[in-house]
Amino acid sequence: MTTHTQDSVEHVTTPPGAGDAPSGDGHASRLTARALVAALPGALRKLSPRRLASSPVLFVVEVGAALTTVLAVASPTGFAVAVTVWLWATVLFATLAESVAEGRGKAQAASLRASQRQTVAHKVVAPQDSLVFTTGLARLATADVPSASLRVGDVVVVSAGETIPGDGDVIEGVASVDESAITGESAPVIRESGGDRSAVTGGTVVLSDRVVVRVTAPPGHTFVDRMIALVEGSERRRTPNEVALNVLLTTLTVVFLLAVASLQPFAVHAGGRQSMIILVALLVCLIPTTIGALLSAIGIAGMDRLVQRNVLAMSGRAVEAAGDVDVLLLDKTGTITLGNRQAYELIAADGVDERALADAAQLASMADETPEGRSVLVLVKERYGLRARDEGELVGSVLVPFSATTRMSGLDLVGAGTDDRPDRTVRKGAAAAVSHWVHSTGGHTGPDVAATVDAVAASGGTPLVVAERHGSAPARVLGVVHLKDVVKPGLRARFDELRAMGIRTVMVTGDNPATARAIAAEAGVDDVLAEATPEDKLALIRREQEGGRLVAMAGDGTNDAPALAQADVGVAMSTGTAAAKEAGNMIDLDSNPTKLIEIVRIGKQLLITRGALTTFSIANDVAKYFAILPAMFVGLYPQLGVLDVMRLGSPQSAILSAVVFNAVVIVALIPLALRGVRYRPASASTMLRRNLLLYGVGGLVTPFVGIKAIDLLLTLLPGMTS
Amino acid sequence: MNEITAAVVQIGLVVLLLVLVHRPLGDYMARVFTSRRHLAVERAGYRVMRVDPDAEQRWSSYLLSLLGFGAASILVLYGLARTQHLLPLSLGVSPMDPAGAWNTAVSFVTNTNWQSYSGETEAGHLLQMAGLAVQNFVSAATGLAVAVALVRGFARSGTDGRVGNFWADLVRAVVRVLLPAAAVAALLLVALGVVQNLGGHVEVTSLAGGTTVMPGGPVASQEAIKELGTNGGGFFNANSAHPFENPTPLSNVVEIFLLLVIPFSLPRTFGRMVGDLRQGRAVAAAMAVLWVSAVGLLTWAELAAPGAVPTAAGAAMEGKEVRFGEAASALFAASTTGTSTGAVNAMHDSLTAPGGGVALVNMLLGEVAPGGVGAGLYGFLVLAVLTVFLAGLMVGRTPELLGKKIGRHEITLVALYILTMPALVLVGAGLAIALPAGQAGIQEGGPHGLSEVLYAFTSAANNNGSAFAGLTVATPFYDTALGLVMLLGRFVPIALVLALAGRLASQGTVPAGEGTLPTHRPIFVGLLVAVTVVVVGLTFIPVLALGPIAEALA
């Protein structure tokens, strides 16, 4: 489709902030005060212990907060109250993070819901099994029913201006459809019966003509319903890696619980019994609250970043798998090359003027309405300055359009006032067909032309031979038009980027191996699958997977469905068939196959964010020890005062500062969790070194600064300098 | 030769010996555990035990065989200890009490060799040779078998959890590795002056004219396997501080080398078996960093002699042997606590406060620097899995180690492994210090008394066996509690490691690419060391603050 080809071109020529994905949607990731306030009610609801129990880290904090509340009420000292307040703040900040992340999907869900309004459907009243593909269905009698009452298999008629009442397949007619409610793309798309463009989505609007649609999804389970559930995060299940990380965080929590619980007998033995409030404060500071609080926000935001790019992931598992992808299968046409072959150069035969060849090629292409034909006109205009002919110049001439039998197109030019024999005949077409025509007039093709034809074919191009005949003289060959695939600009850099990430790209094409290899070399892909059938594609995916590799691919046709289902990440184009959409685990609403690269990037970014914040969270503990331990035991063993490297105001302000830092750091990191950490493609070693430095070493140092700063502020407050 | 030169020369000598020996020994062990041939003596053994050494076991039956063997061993040892007065070569000792017998049986079967009894006066020759010496071999062999099973888990793919045959691994470890190595080592020790006879106690007239009882026995042979198998149970109560066990500075260096040699060679075996020697080198490097740090810190602590008493005395020589000096004692202490051996050539109670703290932390690391025979390697591989999980995400892929994905099940097993030791130490020591029965054994007040209790439970949970003398442990409470801790501290991690091995072996292997986190580069080694230290540090720093840290800063 031309619309989606243009779309792809646009995406490639303006790479979305190449190398710096997060800034691409900066507007969406900025955390505003309004967003925080809007998220507050949701955050409060999430405080329910039953909901928090699924995150043991936060559950422990909440139990601790409840405990100190009781103690603070029993003996309300300033310190007890302050610790209690900040412990509750810690839990609240955690639920707030999740709530803010969810809030970003809410707006999108609301606009989708608007498209789900009840509409009236014109249902064809006839037994379902009689409604087979045929013509004339639109003339059958219809009854108006509410769209919510439609069942799978019902057939409805939708005319221009009406909303399509449910998901379905067009079984009769052609219509242009406005799908902007779902894709945000205002240009209408064509939907027609049969083939790969037959799927329509409920909630979209027919702009012209009339189609008959067979409903394929029951109300409440349509594509838009699934989209709403996805963007709202209500259907979110934890991804495998998230579950595993949660196991580890829980274990760390148990370890620290034991460490703190066993500390009391030791302290008692040493003669320095600790108050319950201090023990709770120590525990909360040690358990990995930062990552525990942000874990689910990171997951929701990752899905959301896909939604921002108009990709719907049917499961979080697929997003995670995208980060692990080793092999990327890309279709040649529309993904790596522009949709069609284009005239690239003219090669004149021996003794023929190149301009004469250009002139003839132009005349021969006048009748060629294919994109290839039009590209010849563009080439001769740009390279040889030949303007398009006026209609007047060619009065009386006969256009000979391309046909499958002659495999030639051309023009029979009639000069002024002569008989009915054409003065000049030009032909352009496949080498064999044109040669045959030339021979039939008594002419011959020179060895140089044959050599040119072979050379062009060997380079992966398509040779078209141009010949002309004056009057009844033997025809002669003028030269060859070299058609070739035009690789989209900027792709080579992106493939290099993928290679740096350790991802191999494989181009899939129906071309012969020589052609395929030539294009592959030009585009910079690693491998090709030439003369590929859908079965070959499936076999290739299986082969890679047997070797332990993860495969991603994009597809839209029904015959892509098995491969989409087999691939670890299968991105179906939203213009594709229902079968393809069902088989894939992601749907690209823009139908831009190049987006696979974006998806991989987002998957990786999600995993890195998780790892970075985990590392940061654990590294933070070191500084907290230096704050809290001397504060706890300096009365018992004054020599432990040496450990108070931050020189904090008082034992109480030290402990409180650590608790406050622990809570505040959650809020401070919400934007990072939502946006994802900066991601630049690089080798694993480079990436590890950079992230370790940033989040590991940064996690060690930051709290020393933060706790000291908070302590300075606290000592200014009355009642804290004891 | 001053102390610092002596320290450098001794450390250099040990390192040189290790560098020379670890390659051939590591390669040899890899061949032993991958060979398809059986020796005649092994075949005979399999026939007696009625096992088919070629039958691959799933991890669960591997574990059951191992646990069955362990349980039988404990029963036999318990029986021997309770009835030793009725047995030949008893030297007239009396039977052990039930708690002591339980403690001793568990202690030797778990490769801990914690001794709450005094070897020369409470254990007869038969118990020493048929019971304890046998366990010195088979408990070390058990550790080797578990390590090899885990390595197979990494090396294999798609095997529905088959990780080898326990009996074949056990027999090969004894027959082809430990016995020949111990024989060579024993001869070497005899040559260096260690006692070896079957005589009883001999009465001699001393120079001063009085009479002393000179204990004799098969000392050198037991000494060899005590070190090689990272067992640590000495023939004499004074262990390697006793002149009959460890007569000269040279024998001291040789003994330190012996206890380090198998743990430092196993990474090479690992590298060979997974077909990537770089991986083995990375593990060895991480072990070396930890061991060298511990040796360096301990040597510094002993030579600088911080603390009031050593400063007053001029050197920290209390509780140390004059023939070795502080540096040799420090090197021995760091190596014995780093290898879960627990043999001592000086009283750890008498190490300076920071020195004792280093010895304690060395054990708290989970015995991975370089750890016990087998246990060190599998402990470190588990830590490597944890490290990959924490940091691996930062390269934008779900975590994987040697082509094995670390998913929920794998990390659950690793998490439980990491949890076991701290739980045993903290709960055990916490209870001991809270209960009157536990408090009764504490000799000193203040931070040092706390260190003694913490050290005892740490030593038991990590199957080290060394002790901070000063805590009276030959009581029913400590015998029972520490026995339990030793048992759980050995077999719970083993069960988890074997389950992990099974899961890894049944996984496919993901090929490594540009995007895979490389696990053989210095940055990963550094990360592995950091994770090991930070995880342990965060867990134990509060308690350590009240013990060694408070003591050291005083």
PDB file of C-alpha atoms in Angstrom, chain A residues 240-241 243-245 247-248 251-252 254-256 258-259 262-263 265-267 269-270 282 286 320 323-326 499-503 547-550 603-605 607-612 614-615 618 621-622 625 629 633 636-637 639-640 642-643 679 682-685 687-689 691-692 695, chain B residues 386 389-399 405-408 411-412 415-416 418-419 422-423 425-427 429-431 433-434 439 442 444-447 449-450 453-454 509-511 513-518 521 523-524 527 534-535 537-543 545-546 549-551 553-554:
ATOM      1  CA  PRO A 240       9.154 -14.082  34.224  1.00  0.00           C
ATOM      2  CA  ASN A 241      12.174 -11.969  34.998  1.00  0.00           C
ATOM      3  CA  VAL A 243       8.908 -12.774  39.173  1.00  0.00           C
ATOM      4  CA  ALA A 244      12.489 -14.007  39.518  1.00  0.00           C
ATOM      5  CA  LEU A 245      13.664 -10.628  40.720  1.00  0.00           C
ATOM      6  CA  VAL A 247      12.040 -13.927  44.602  1.00  0.00           C
ATOM      7  CA  LEU A 248      15.481 -12.463  45.145  1.00  0.00           C
ATOM      8  CA  THR A 251      15.039 -13.427  50.066  1.00  0.00           C
ATOM      9  CA  LEU A 252      17.038 -10.311  50.800  1.00  0.00           C
ATOM     10  CA  VAL A 254      14.177 -12.303  54.916  1.00  0.00           C
ATOM     11  CA  VAL A 255      17.946 -12.120  55.367  1.00  0.00           C
ATOM     12  CA  PHE A 256      17.707  -8.559  56.683  1.00  0.00           C
ATOM     13  CA  LEU A 258      16.931 -12.170  60.450  1.00  0.00           C
ATOM     14  CA  ALA A 259      19.869  -9.809  60.754  1.00  0.00           C
ATOM     15  CA  SER A 262      19.018 -11.402  65.849  1.00  0.00           C
ATOM     16  CA  LEU A 263      20.663  -8.089  66.587  1.00  0.00           C
ATOM     17  CA  PRO A 265      19.772 -10.513  71.686  1.00  0.00           C
ATOM     18  CA  PHE A 266      23.339  -9.483  70.887  1.00  0.00           C
ATOM     19  CA  ALA A 267      22.556  -5.902  71.860  1.00  0.00           C
ATOM     20  CA  HIS A 269      23.887  -9.224  75.891  1.00  0.00           C
ATOM     21  CA  ALA A 270      26.133  -6.229  75.351  1.00  0.00           C
ATOM     22  CA  LEU A 282      16.990  -0.116  60.488  1.00  0.00           C
ATOM     23  CA  LEU A 286      18.136  -2.192  54.692  1.00  0.00           C
ATOM     24  CA  GLU A 320      11.159  -9.087  27.877  1.00  0.00           C
ATOM     25  CA  GLY A 323      15.464  -7.604  24.890  1.00  0.00           C
ATOM     26  CA  ASP A 324      16.878 -11.083  24.409  1.00  0.00           C
ATOM     27  CA  VAL A 325      16.368 -11.295  20.665  1.00  0.00           C
ATOM     28  CA  ASP A 326      19.370 -12.720  18.808  1.00  0.00           C
ATOM     29  CA  ARG A 499      25.179  -5.793  15.297  1.00  0.00           C
ATOM     30  CA  ALA A 500      26.761  -3.889  18.166  1.00  0.00           C
ATOM     31  CA  MET A 501      23.925  -5.132  20.374  1.00  0.00           C
ATOM     32  CA  GLY A 502      24.714  -8.679  19.245  1.00  0.00           C
ATOM     33  CA  ILE A 503      21.658  -9.062  17.023  1.00  0.00           C
ATOM     34  CA  GLY A 547      20.324 -23.433  18.524  1.00  0.00           C
ATOM     35  CA  GLY A 548      18.973 -21.571  21.551  1.00  0.00           C
ATOM     36  CA  ARG A 549      18.467 -18.246  19.807  1.00  0.00           C
ATOM     37  CA  LEU A 550      15.474 -15.970  20.142  1.00  0.00           C
ATOM     38  CA  GLY A 603      12.873  -4.463  25.654  1.00  0.00           C
ATOM     39  CA  LYS A 604      16.524  -3.970  26.470  1.00  0.00           C
ATOM     40  CA  GLN A 605      15.901  -0.647  28.107  1.00  0.00           C
ATOM     41  CA  LEU A 607      15.702  -4.900  31.554  1.00  0.00           C
ATOM     42  CA  ILE A 608      18.536  -2.429  32.061  1.00  0.00           C
ATOM     43  CA  THR A 609      16.314  -0.128  34.101  1.00  0.00           C
ATOM     44  CA  ARG A 610      15.361  -3.008  36.344  1.00  0.00           C
ATOM     45  CA  GLY A 611      18.980  -4.104  36.804  1.00  0.00           C
ATOM     46  CA  ALA A 612      20.250  -0.574  37.327  1.00  0.00           C
ATOM     47  CA  THR A 614      18.304  -3.075  41.784  1.00  0.00           C
ATOM     48  CA  THR A 615      22.022  -2.389  41.884  1.00  0.00           C
ATOM     49  CA  ILE A 618      21.470  -2.533  47.210  1.00  0.00           C
ATOM     50  CA  ASP A 621      22.624   0.109  52.031  1.00  0.00           C
ATOM     51  CA  VAL A 622      26.311   0.639  52.653  1.00  0.00           C
ATOM     52  CA  TYR A 625      24.923   1.358  57.793  1.00  0.00           C
ATOM     53  CA  LEU A 629      24.977   1.608  63.261  1.00  0.00           C
ATOM     54  CA  PHE A 633      25.600   1.724  69.486  1.00  0.00           C
ATOM     55  CA  LEU A 636      27.379   1.418  74.284  1.00  0.00           C
ATOM     56  CA  TYR A 637      30.755   1.475  72.556  1.00  0.00           C
ATOM     57  CA  GLN A 639      34.679   3.823  69.757  1.00  0.00           C
ATOM     58  CA  LEU A 640      32.017   3.076  67.102  1.00  0.00           C
ATOM     59  CA  VAL A 642      34.616   6.514  64.214  1.00  0.00           C
ATOM     60  CA  LEU A 643      32.200   4.896  61.767  1.00  0.00           C
ATOM     61  CA  TYR A 679      20.250   3.335  26.470  1.00  0.00           C
ATOM     62  CA  ALA A 682      27.090  -0.972  22.726  1.00  0.00           C
ATOM     63  CA  SER A 683      28.773  -4.246  23.456  1.00  0.00           C
ATOM     64  CA  ALA A 684      27.772  -5.972  26.660  1.00  0.00           C
ATOM     65  CA  SER A 685      31.085  -5.226  28.363  1.00  0.00           C
ATOM     66  CA  MET A 687      27.341  -1.334  28.731  1.00  0.00           C
ATOM     67  CA  LEU A 688      28.072  -3.198  31.963  1.00  0.00           C
ATOM     68  CA  ARG A 689      31.013  -0.960  32.777  1.00  0.00           C
ATOM     69  CA  ASN A 691      25.956   1.135  34.074  1.00  0.00           C
ATOM     70  CA  LEU A 692      27.980  -0.240  36.971  1.00  0.00           C
ATOM     71  CA  TYR A 695      24.277   2.944  39.236  1.00  0.00           C
TER      72      TYR A 695
ATOM     73  CA  LEU B 386      23.574 -14.380  41.819  1.00  0.00           C
ATOM     74  CA  PHE B 389      21.264 -12.096  37.989  1.00  0.00           C
ATOM     75  CA  LEU B 390      21.854  -8.781  39.720  1.00  0.00           C
ATOM     76  CA  ALA B 391      24.125  -7.218  37.165  1.00  0.00           C
ATOM     77  CA  GLY B 392      23.350  -9.176  34.036  1.00  0.00           C
ATOM     78  CA  LEU B 393      20.173  -7.211  33.509  1.00  0.00           C
ATOM     79  CA  MET B 394      22.301  -4.132  33.044  1.00  0.00           C
ATOM     80  CA  VAL B 395      23.395  -5.316  29.601  1.00  0.00           C
ATOM     81  CA  GLY B 396      19.786  -5.483  28.453  1.00  0.00           C
ATOM     82  CA  ARG B 397      19.251  -9.218  28.394  1.00  0.00           C
ATOM     83  CA  THR B 398      17.598 -11.557  30.843  1.00  0.00           C
ATOM     84  CA  PRO B 399      20.401 -13.032  32.953  1.00  0.00           C
ATOM     85  CA  LYS B 405      19.141 -18.755  31.510  1.00  0.00           C
ATOM     86  CA  ILE B 406      18.726 -17.775  35.146  1.00  0.00           C
ATOM     87  CA  GLY B 407      14.978 -17.765  35.549  1.00  0.00           C
ATOM     88  CA  ARG B 408      12.628 -17.982  38.457  1.00  0.00           C
ATOM     89  CA  ILE B 411      17.144 -17.900  41.264  1.00  0.00           C
ATOM     90  CA  THR B 412      14.834 -19.431  43.872  1.00  0.00           C
ATOM     91  CA  ALA B 415      18.253 -17.430  46.941  1.00  0.00           C
ATOM     92  CA  LEU B 416      17.565 -20.285  49.352  1.00  0.00           C
ATOM     93  CA  ILE B 418      22.279 -17.689  50.033  1.00  0.00           C
ATOM     94  CA  LEU B 419      19.684 -17.576  52.818  1.00  0.00           C
ATOM     95  CA  PRO B 422      23.039 -16.477  57.464  1.00  0.00           C
ATOM     96  CA  ALA B 423      19.852 -17.977  58.886  1.00  0.00           C
ATOM     97  CA  VAL B 425      24.448 -18.350  62.001  1.00  0.00           C
ATOM     98  CA  LEU B 426      22.126 -15.552  63.086  1.00  0.00           C
ATOM     99  CA  VAL B 427      19.376 -17.698  64.563  1.00  0.00           C
ATOM    100  CA  ALA B 429      24.085 -17.395  67.688  1.00  0.00           C
ATOM    101  CA  GLY B 430      21.078 -15.239  68.622  1.00  0.00           C
ATOM    102  CA  LEU B 431      19.485 -18.134  70.516  1.00  0.00           C
ATOM    103  CA  ILE B 433      23.345 -15.693  73.486  1.00  0.00           C
ATOM    104  CA  ALA B 434      19.756 -15.313  74.661  1.00  0.00           C
ATOM    105  CA  GLN B 439      25.402 -17.958  78.019  1.00  0.00           C
ATOM    106  CA  ILE B 442      30.794 -17.802  77.358  1.00  0.00           C
ATOM    107  CA  GLU B 444      34.566 -13.467  78.542  1.00  0.00           C
ATOM    108  CA  GLY B 445      32.236 -10.525  78.743  1.00  0.00           C
ATOM    109  CA  GLY B 446      32.001  -7.657  76.324  1.00  0.00           C
ATOM    110  CA  PRO B 447      32.452  -7.804  72.582  1.00  0.00           C
ATOM    111  CA  GLY B 449      32.487 -13.041  74.386  1.00  0.00           C
ATOM    112  CA  LEU B 450      30.020 -12.249  71.635  1.00  0.00           C
ATOM    113  CA  VAL B 453      29.684 -17.372  70.162  1.00  0.00           C
ATOM    114  CA  LEU B 454      29.391 -15.851  66.695  1.00  0.00           C
ATOM    115  CA  THR B 509      22.375 -23.768  26.026  1.00  0.00           C
ATOM    116  CA  VAL B 510      22.070 -20.264  24.612  1.00  0.00           C
ATOM    117  CA  PRO B 511      25.011 -19.461  22.367  1.00  0.00           C
ATOM    118  CA  GLY B 513      27.073 -13.418  21.237  1.00  0.00           C
ATOM    119  CA  GLU B 514      28.097  -9.772  21.282  1.00  0.00           C
ATOM    120  CA  GLY B 515      25.150  -8.953  23.521  1.00  0.00           C
ATOM    121  CA  THR B 516      25.950 -11.616  26.099  1.00  0.00           C
ATOM    122  CA  LEU B 517      27.513 -10.524  29.357  1.00  0.00           C
ATOM    123  CA  PRO B 518      31.041 -11.925  29.247  1.00  0.00           C
ATOM    124  CA  ARG B 521      36.636 -10.452  32.013  1.00  0.00           C
ATOM    125  CA  ILE B 523      35.097  -6.452  35.334  1.00  0.00           C
ATOM    126  CA  PHE B 524      32.997  -9.533  36.038  1.00  0.00           C
ATOM    127  CA  LEU B 527      31.758  -7.619  40.335  1.00  0.00           C
ATOM    128  CA  VAL B 534      28.574  -6.728  49.930  1.00  0.00           C
ATOM    129  CA  VAL B 535      25.947  -9.433  50.403  1.00  0.00           C
ATOM    130  CA  GLY B 537      28.775  -7.461  54.679  1.00  0.00           C
ATOM    131  CA  LEU B 538      25.222  -6.187  54.664  1.00  0.00           C
ATOM    132  CA  THR B 539      23.985  -9.314  56.413  1.00  0.00           C
ATOM    133  CA  PHE B 540      26.508  -9.472  59.210  1.00  0.00           C
ATOM    134  CA  ILE B 541      27.739  -5.931  59.780  1.00  0.00           C
ATOM    135  CA  PRO B 542      25.257  -5.180  62.589  1.00  0.00           C
ATOM    136  CA  VAL B 543      26.394  -8.197  64.581  1.00  0.00           C
ATOM    137  CA  ALA B 545      29.723  -4.105  64.930  1.00  0.00           C
ATOM    138  CA  LEU B 546      28.953  -5.422  68.394  1.00  0.00           C
ATOM    139  CA  ILE B 549      34.441  -4.164  65.149  1.00  0.00           C
ATOM    140  CA  ALA B 550      33.727  -2.741  68.605  1.00  0.00           C
ATOM    141  CA  GLU B 551      36.652  -4.754  69.923  1.00  0.00           C
ATOM    142  CA  LEU B 553      38.166   0.014  67.508  1.00  0.00           C
ATOM    143  CA  ALA B 554      38.529  -0.022  71.292  1.00  0.00           C
TER     144      ALA B 554
END
